[in-house]
Amino acid sequence: MTRHVLDYFANPASVAVIGASTVLHKAGGRRWRSMVEAGFSGGLYPIHPTASEILGHKAYRTLRDLPAPPEMAVVLVRPDLVPEALEDCADLRVPAVVIITAGFGETGPEGKRLERAMVDRLRGAGGRMIGPNCAGLFSASGRVNVLGWGVPAGPIGVISQSGNMALTFVQLAREKGVGISKLITVGNAADLRIPEYLDYLQADPDTRVIVAYLEGFEPDEGRAILDLMRRLPTPKPVVVIKPGETDSGRRAALSHTGALAGQHRVVEAALRQCRILRVADTEEAWDAAIALALLPAPETGTVVVISDGGGHATIVADAADKAGLVVPPLAAETRAALAAVLPPRSGIANPVDFAGVAEEDPEVVPRVLDIALADPAIGGALIAGHFGGYVKIATPELGRRECAAAEELARVIARRGKPVIVHTIYGEEPLPALSPLRVAGVPIYRSLEGSARAMGGPWRQARGRRVPAPGARRSPPGSARGGA
């Protein structure tokens, strides 16, 4: 099979960093260090005009001095030196080039002309380019990291038109414990563009869901995305944050990467046709991606809310309704089974309220979940409260029982095969009782509203309409520059 062009970036056999620095706090030093620390196993070459070695790797004065041409070159030199570096890459037929240096298309017409000339030269030699004006990329499978900061590995692929937003996603991955398979910052996207990144990540075996921060689109990119999603028999979920709904936002996007933000309604309609989930903010995007990556597809949008108290239950039930889910009354048989294990003060209709029982008897949590998920009208469950932290208000002995309850909870979730999300106010703490759930791939959230919104994501994805055939499309999504 023909190798995808982006595989040279994600899984290169050798990498040269043009502009690697001996000063490790500078951009060239940070990115060289992150590449070394990623554990890349192929040929790794720092290009520096005077250094003999950097972090234990022999340095070379130019790309032409290497023992063999690299599969990927990363360019970090100042703008006036970039064309010369590109000439070396083209002459050596380097297939993958990442230009981190800024000062091109985002500056105006002359910058765009320079970009076009660089792309033409590189393509003429069989090469492709990410950037310029990008922050770099990360690939867990290839042990590639030219971002300058550490990235936790996991099942979420990221495409970002902003380096700062990429760093935000990395921090969310750290905090929430679900990491990244591939992270690509596209910069000005002078050559490789959004549809090609989506195409690659849709086929990537390490990526289960894709998150994209998109400030704007070039002409016909929206049509290409629609055609791609229609062509795939079972496309992976895509979650998009797209700013630029206001005049101020559109101006900011244009000055940032030169991307045109487009008309909000056109973008919204095109993304909806593609069955792409559009969200309002970064945390919602990551919460949705976690749920889409870890949860089984729901068969219905009905959920049971199981809570330590009425306040949490009310907030989660309200948020679930806003997220398009339904919190229906439980069947009479289900209520009778719950009444046999819970005291009269507990609510058993839906929401189910432990009313303090679980804090003294954590074993009741998996028993109640098992009973509730056995109800054929229930498609999933949201557990809310402070499970995992009962030990904080009790004794070490209860903590041991809580850990055993968590192990049983994971077994119940696996056996029932329905989506379950656990909210706990200790969701971002490394508590022992939460570890079995994390190991089992159960999503854990600290935000009440966030847990319900996250459960709504897979349901919206599951019930989404099929991507329409060409005849069903009312307007061409790429008909105007800045559309989707």
JSON list of N, CA, C and O in Angstrom, two decimals, residues 170-204:
[
{"chain": "A", "resi": 170, "resn": "VAL", "atom": "N", "xyz": [-3.04, 19.65, 25.87]},
{"chain": "A", "resi": 170, "resn": "VAL", "atom": "CA", "xyz": [-2.07, 18.80, 26.56]},
{"chain": "A", "resi": 170, "resn": "VAL", "atom": "C", "xyz": [-2.27, 18.88, 28.07]},
{"chain": "A", "resi": 170, "resn": "VAL", "atom": "O", "xyz": [-2.23, 17.86, 28.77]},
{"chain": "A", "resi": 171, "resn": "GLN", "atom": "N", "xyz": [-2.51, 20.09, 28.59]},
{"chain": "A", "resi": 171, "resn": "GLN", "atom": "CA", "xyz": [-2.74, 20.23, 30.02]},
{"chain": "A", "resi": 171, "resn": "GLN", "atom": "C", "xyz": [-4.02, 19.53, 30.45]},
{"chain": "A", "resi": 171, "resn": "GLN", "atom": "O", "xyz": [-4.08, 18.88, 31.51]},
{"chain": "A", "resi": 172, "resn": "LEU", "atom": "N", "xyz": [-5.08, 19.63, 29.64]},
{"chain": "A", "resi": 172, "resn": "LEU", "atom": "CA", "xyz": [-6.32, 18.91, 29.95]},
{"chain": "A", "resi": 172, "resn": "LEU", "atom": "C", "xyz": [-6.09, 17.40, 29.94]},
{"chain": "A", "resi": 172, "resn": "LEU", "atom": "O", "xyz": [-6.64, 16.67, 30.76]},
{"chain": "A", "resi": 173, "resn": "ALA", "atom": "N", "xyz": [-5.26, 16.92, 29.00]},
{"chain": "A", "resi": 173, "resn": "ALA", "atom": "CA", "xyz": [-4.95, 15.50, 28.95]},
{"chain": "A", "resi": 173, "resn": "ALA", "atom": "C", "xyz": [-4.25, 15.06, 30.23]},
{"chain": "A", "resi": 173, "resn": "ALA", "atom": "O", "xyz": [-4.53, 13.98, 30.77]},
{"chain": "A", "resi": 174, "resn": "ARG", "atom": "N", "xyz": [-3.33, 15.89, 30.74]},
{"chain": "A", "resi": 174, "resn": "ARG", "atom": "CA", "xyz": [-2.65, 15.57, 31.99]},
{"chain": "A", "resi": 174, "resn": "ARG", "atom": "C", "xyz": [-3.63, 15.55, 33.16]},
{"chain": "A", "resi": 174, "resn": "ARG", "atom": "O", "xyz": [-3.64, 14.61, 33.97]},
{"chain": "A", "resi": 175, "resn": "GLU", "atom": "N", "xyz": [-4.44, 16.58, 33.25]},
{"chain": "A", "resi": 175, "resn": "GLU", "atom": "CA", "xyz": [-5.34, 16.72, 34.39]},
{"chain": "A", "resi": 175, "resn": "GLU", "atom": "C", "xyz": [-6.41, 15.63, 34.42]},
{"chain": "A", "resi": 175, "resn": "GLU", "atom": "O", "xyz": [-6.77, 15.13, 35.49]},
{"chain": "A", "resi": 176, "resn": "LYS", "atom": "N", "xyz": [-6.92, 15.26, 33.24]},
{"chain": "A", "resi": 176, "resn": "LYS", "atom": "CA", "xyz": [-8.05, 14.35, 33.18]},
{"chain": "A", "resi": 176, "resn": "LYS", "atom": "C", "xyz": [-7.63, 12.91, 32.94]},
{"chain": "A", "resi": 176, "resn": "LYS", "atom": "O", "xyz": [-8.47, 12.00, 32.93]},
{"chain": "A", "resi": 177, "resn": "GLY", "atom": "N", "xyz": [-6.33, 12.67, 32.72]},
{"chain": "A", "resi": 177, "resn": "GLY", "atom": "CA", "xyz": [-5.83, 11.30, 32.67]},
{"chain": "A", "resi": 177, "resn": "GLY", "atom": "C", "xyz": [-6.10, 10.55, 31.38]},
{"chain": "A", "resi": 177, "resn": "GLY", "atom": "O", "xyz": [-5.98, 9.33, 31.36]},
{"chain": "A", "resi": 178, "resn": "VAL", "atom": "N", "xyz": [-6.48, 11.24, 30.31]},
{"chain": "A", "resi": 178, "resn": "VAL", "atom": "CA", "xyz": [-6.69, 10.60, 29.01]},
{"chain": "A", "resi": 178, "resn": "VAL", "atom": "C", "xyz": [-5.88, 11.37, 27.99]},
{"chain": "A", "resi": 178, "resn": "VAL", "atom": "O", "xyz": [-6.12, 12.56, 27.76]},
{"chain": "A", "resi": 179, "resn": "GLY", "atom": "N", "xyz": [-4.88, 10.69, 27.37]},
{"chain": "A", "resi": 179, "resn": "GLY", "atom": "CA", "xyz": [-3.88, 11.39, 26.59]},
{"chain": "A", "resi": 179, "resn": "GLY", "atom": "C", "xyz": [-4.11, 11.40, 25.09]},
{"chain": "A", "resi": 179, "resn": "GLY", "atom": "O", "xyz": [-5.21, 11.16, 24.58]},
{"chain": "A", "resi": 180, "resn": "ILE", "atom": "N", "xyz": [-3.01, 11.63, 24.37]},
{"chain": "A", "resi": 180, "resn": "ILE", "atom": "CA", "xyz": [-3.04, 12.02, 22.96]},
{"chain": "A", "resi": 180, "resn": "ILE", "atom": "C", "xyz": [-2.26, 11.01, 22.11]},
{"chain": "A", "resi": 180, "resn": "ILE", "atom": "O", "xyz": [-1.17, 10.59, 22.48]},
{"chain": "A", "resi": 181, "resn": "SER", "atom": "N", "xyz": [-2.84, 10.66, 20.97]},
{"chain": "A", "resi": 181, "resn": "SER", "atom": "CA", "xyz": [-2.17, 9.75, 20.03]},
{"chain": "A", "resi": 181, "resn": "SER", "atom": "C", "xyz": [-1.28, 10.54, 19.07]},
{"chain": "A", "resi": 181, "resn": "SER", "atom": "O", "xyz": [-0.10, 10.23, 18.89]},
{"chain": "A", "resi": 182, "resn": "LYS", "atom": "N", "xyz": [-1.85, 11.55, 18.43]},
{"chain": "A", "resi": 182, "resn": "LYS", "atom": "CA", "xyz": [-1.13, 12.44, 17.53]},
{"chain": "A", "resi": 182, "resn": "LYS", "atom": "C", "xyz": [-1.61, 13.86, 17.82]},
{"chain": "A", "resi": 182, "resn": "LYS", "atom": "O", "xyz": [-2.80, 14.09, 18.04]},
{"chain": "A", "resi": 183, "resn": "LEU", "atom": "N", "xyz": [-0.68, 14.82, 17.79]},
{"chain": "A", "resi": 183, "resn": "LEU", "atom": "CA", "xyz": [-1.05, 16.23, 17.94]},
{"chain": "A", "resi": 183, "resn": "LEU", "atom": "C", "xyz": [-0.33, 17.00, 16.84]},
{"chain": "A", "resi": 183, "resn": "LEU", "atom": "O", "xyz": [0.90, 16.97, 16.76]},
{"chain": "A", "resi": 184, "resn": "ILE", "atom": "N", "xyz": [-1.10, 17.66, 15.99]},
{"chain": "A", "resi": 184, "resn": "ILE", "atom": "CA", "xyz": [-0.53, 18.40, 14.86]},
{"chain": "A", "resi": 184, "resn": "ILE", "atom": "C", "xyz": [-0.99, 19.84, 14.95]},
{"chain": "A", "resi": 184, "resn": "ILE", "atom": "O", "xyz": [-2.19, 20.13, 14.98]},
{"chain": "A", "resi": 185, "resn": "THR", "atom": "N", "xyz": [-0.03, 20.76, 15.01]},
{"chain": "A", "resi": 185, "resn": "THR", "atom": "CA", "xyz": [-0.36, 22.18, 14.92]},
{"chain": "A", "resi": 185, "resn": "THR", "atom": "C", "xyz": [-0.12, 22.62, 13.48]},
{"chain": "A", "resi": 185, "resn": "THR", "atom": "O", "xyz": [0.98, 22.47, 12.96]},
{"chain": "A", "resi": 186, "resn": "VAL", "atom": "N", "xyz": [-1.14, 23.14, 12.84]},
{"chain": "A", "resi": 186, "resn": "VAL", "atom": "CA", "xyz": [-1.07, 23.34, 11.39]},
{"chain": "A", "resi": 186, "resn": "VAL", "atom": "C", "xyz": [-0.50, 24.69, 10.99]},
{"chain": "A", "resi": 186, "resn": "VAL", "atom": "O", "xyz": [-0.09, 24.89, 9.85]},
{"chain": "A", "resi": 187, "resn": "GLY", "atom": "N", "xyz": [-0.50, 25.67, 11.94]},
{"chain": "A", "resi": 187, "resn": "GLY", "atom": "CA", "xyz": [0.02, 26.99, 11.59]},
{"chain": "A", "resi": 187, "resn": "GLY", "atom": "C", "xyz": [-0.74, 27.62, 10.44]},
{"chain": "A", "resi": 187, "resn": "GLY", "atom": "O", "xyz": [-1.98, 27.59, 10.40]},
{"chain": "A", "resi": 188, "resn": "ASN", "atom": "N", "xyz": [0.00, 28.14, 9.48]},
{"chain": "A", "resi": 188, "resn": "ASN", "atom": "CA", "xyz": [-0.64, 28.82, 8.34]},
{"chain": "A", "resi": 188, "resn": "ASN", "atom": "C", "xyz": [-1.20, 27.85, 7.31]},
{"chain": "A", "resi": 188, "resn": "ASN", "atom": "O", "xyz": [-1.88, 28.28, 6.37]},
{"chain": "A", "resi": 189, "resn": "ALA", "atom": "N", "xyz": [-0.89, 26.55, 7.45]},
{"chain": "A", "resi": 189, "resn": "ALA", "atom": "CA", "xyz": [-1.40, 25.53, 6.52]},
{"chain": "A", "resi": 189, "resn": "ALA", "atom": "C", "xyz": [-1.16, 25.92, 5.07]},
{"chain": "A", "resi": 189, "resn": "ALA", "atom": "O", "xyz": [-2.05, 25.84, 4.23]},
{"chain": "A", "resi": 190, "resn": "ALA", "atom": "N", "xyz": [0.07, 26.31, 4.77]},
{"chain": "A", "resi": 190, "resn": "ALA", "atom": "CA", "xyz": [0.40, 26.71, 3.40]},
{"chain": "A", "resi": 190, "resn": "ALA", "atom": "C", "xyz": [0.36, 25.53, 2.44]},
{"chain": "A", "resi": 190, "resn": "ALA", "atom": "O", "xyz": [0.11, 25.70, 1.25]},
{"chain": "A", "resi": 191, "resn": "ASP", "atom": "N", "xyz": [0.61, 24.33, 2.94]},
{"chain": "A", "resi": 191, "resn": "ASP", "atom": "CA", "xyz": [0.63, 23.14, 2.09]},
{"chain": "A", "resi": 191, "resn": "ASP", "atom": "C", "xyz": [-0.40, 22.13, 2.58]},
{"chain": "A", "resi": 191, "resn": "ASP", "atom": "O", "xyz": [-1.52, 22.09, 2.09]},
{"chain": "A", "resi": 192, "resn": "LEU", "atom": "N", "xyz": [-0.02, 21.30, 3.53]},
{"chain": "A", "resi": 192, "resn": "LEU", "atom": "CA", "xyz": [-0.95, 20.33, 4.09]},
{"chain": "A", "resi": 192, "resn": "LEU", "atom": "C", "xyz": [-2.07, 21.04, 4.83]},
{"chain": "A", "resi": 192, "resn": "LEU", "atom": "O", "xyz": [-1.82, 22.00, 5.58]},
{"chain": "A", "resi": 193, "resn": "ARG", "atom": "N", "xyz": [-3.31, 20.56, 4.64]},
{"chain": "A", "resi": 193, "resn": "ARG", "atom": "CA", "xyz": [-4.47, 21.27, 5.20]},
{"chain": "A", "resi": 193, "resn": "ARG", "atom": "C", "xyz": [-5.39, 20.31, 5.96]},
{"chain": "A", "resi": 193, "resn": "ARG", "atom": "O", "xyz": [-5.17, 19.12, 6.01]},
{"chain": "A", "resi": 194, "resn": "ILE", "atom": "N", "xyz": [-6.43, 20.90, 6.53]},
{"chain": "A", "resi": 194, "resn": "ILE", "atom": "CA", "xyz": [-7.29, 20.19, 7.47]},
{"chain": "A", "resi": 194, "resn": "ILE", "atom": "C", "xyz": [-7.84, 18.87, 6.92]},
{"chain": "A", "resi": 194, "resn": "ILE", "atom": "O", "xyz": [-7.79, 17.85, 7.60]},
{"chain": "A", "resi": 195, "resn": "PRO", "atom": "N", "xyz": [-8.38, 18.82, 5.68]},
{"chain": "A", "resi": 195, "resn": "PRO", "atom": "CA", "xyz": [-8.91, 17.53, 5.19]},
{"chain": "A", "resi": 195, "resn": "PRO", "atom": "C", "xyz": [-7.86, 16.42, 5.18]},
{"chain": "A", "resi": 195, "resn": "PRO", "atom": "O", "xyz": [-8.18, 15.25, 5.46]},
{"chain": "A", "resi": 196, "resn": "GLU", "atom": "N", "xyz": [-6.60, 16.76, 4.87]},
{"chain": "A", "resi": 196, "resn": "GLU", "atom": "CA", "xyz": [-5.55, 15.73, 4.84]},
{"chain": "A", "resi": 196, "resn": "GLU", "atom": "C", "xyz": [-5.23, 15.23, 6.24]},
{"chain": "A", "resi": 196, "resn": "GLU", "atom": "O", "xyz": [-4.97, 14.04, 6.44]},
{"chain": "A", "resi": 197, "resn": "TYR", "atom": "N", "xyz": [-5.24, 16.13, 7.23]},
{"chain": "A", "resi": 197, "resn": "TYR", "atom": "CA", "xyz": [-5.02, 15.71, 8.61]},
{"chain": "A", "resi": 197, "resn": "TYR", "atom": "C", "xyz": [-6.15, 14.81, 9.10]},
{"chain": "A", "resi": 197, "resn": "TYR", "atom": "O", "xyz": [-5.92, 13.79, 9.75]},
{"chain": "A", "resi": 198, "resn": "LEU", "atom": "N", "xyz": [-7.38, 15.20, 8.79]},
{"chain": "A", "resi": 198, "resn": "LEU", "atom": "CA", "xyz": [-8.53, 14.37, 9.18]},
{"chain": "A", "resi": 198, "resn": "LEU", "atom": "C", "xyz": [-8.46, 13.00, 8.52]},
{"chain": "A", "resi": 198, "resn": "LEU", "atom": "O", "xyz": [-8.73, 11.97, 9.16]},
{"chain": "A", "resi": 199, "resn": "ASP", "atom": "N", "xyz": [-8.10, 12.97, 7.25]},
{"chain": "A", "resi": 199, "resn": "ASP", "atom": "CA", "xyz": [-8.00, 11.71, 6.52]},
{"chain": "A", "resi": 199, "resn": "ASP", "atom": "C", "xyz": [-6.99, 10.78, 7.19]},
{"chain": "A", "resi": 199, "resn": "ASP", "atom": "O", "xyz": [-7.24, 9.58, 7.37]},
{"chain": "A", "resi": 200, "resn": "TYR", "atom": "N", "xyz": [-5.85, 11.33, 7.58]},
{"chain": "A", "resi": 200, "resn": "TYR", "atom": "CA", "xyz": [-4.81, 10.51, 8.21]},
{"chain": "A", "resi": 200, "resn": "TYR", "atom": "C", "xyz": [-5.26, 9.99, 9.58]},
{"chain": "A", "resi": 200, "resn": "TYR", "atom": "O", "xyz": [-5.11, 8.80, 9.89]},
{"chain": "A", "resi": 201, "resn": "LEU", "atom": "N", "xyz": [-5.82, 10.87, 10.40]},
{"chain": "A", "resi": 201, "resn": "LEU", "atom": "CA", "xyz": [-6.22, 10.45, 11.74]},
{"chain": "A", "resi": 201, "resn": "LEU", "atom": "C", "xyz": [-7.41, 9.50, 11.71]},
{"chain": "A", "resi": 201, "resn": "LEU", "atom": "O", "xyz": [-7.55, 8.64, 12.58]},
{"chain": "A", "resi": 202, "resn": "GLN", "atom": "N", "xyz": [-8.28, 9.64, 10.71]},
{"chain": "A", "resi": 202, "resn": "GLN", "atom": "CA", "xyz": [-9.39, 8.68, 10.59]},
{"chain": "A", "resi": 202, "resn": "GLN", "atom": "C", "xyz": [-8.87, 7.26, 10.37]},
{"chain": "A", "resi": 202, "resn": "GLN", "atom": "O", "xyz": [-9.49, 6.30, 10.80]},
{"chain": "A", "resi": 203, "resn": "ALA", "atom": "N", "xyz": [-7.72, 7.14, 9.71]},
{"chain": "A", "resi": 203, "resn": "ALA", "atom": "CA", "xyz": [-7.16, 5.81, 9.43]},
{"chain": "A", "resi": 203, "resn": "ALA", "atom": "C", "xyz": [-6.14, 5.36, 10.48]},
{"chain": "A", "resi": 203, "resn": "ALA", "atom": "O", "xyz": [-5.70, 4.22, 10.44]},
{"chain": "A", "resi": 204, "resn": "ASP", "atom": "N", "xyz": [-5.77, 6.26, 11.39]},
{"chain": "A", "resi": 204, "resn": "ASP", "atom": "CA", "xyz": [-4.73, 5.94, 12.36]},
{"chain": "A", "resi": 204, "resn": "ASP", "atom": "C", "xyz": [-5.24, 4.94, 13.40]},
{"chain": "A", "resi": 204, "resn": "ASP", "atom": "O", "xyz": [-6.22, 5.22, 14.10]}
]
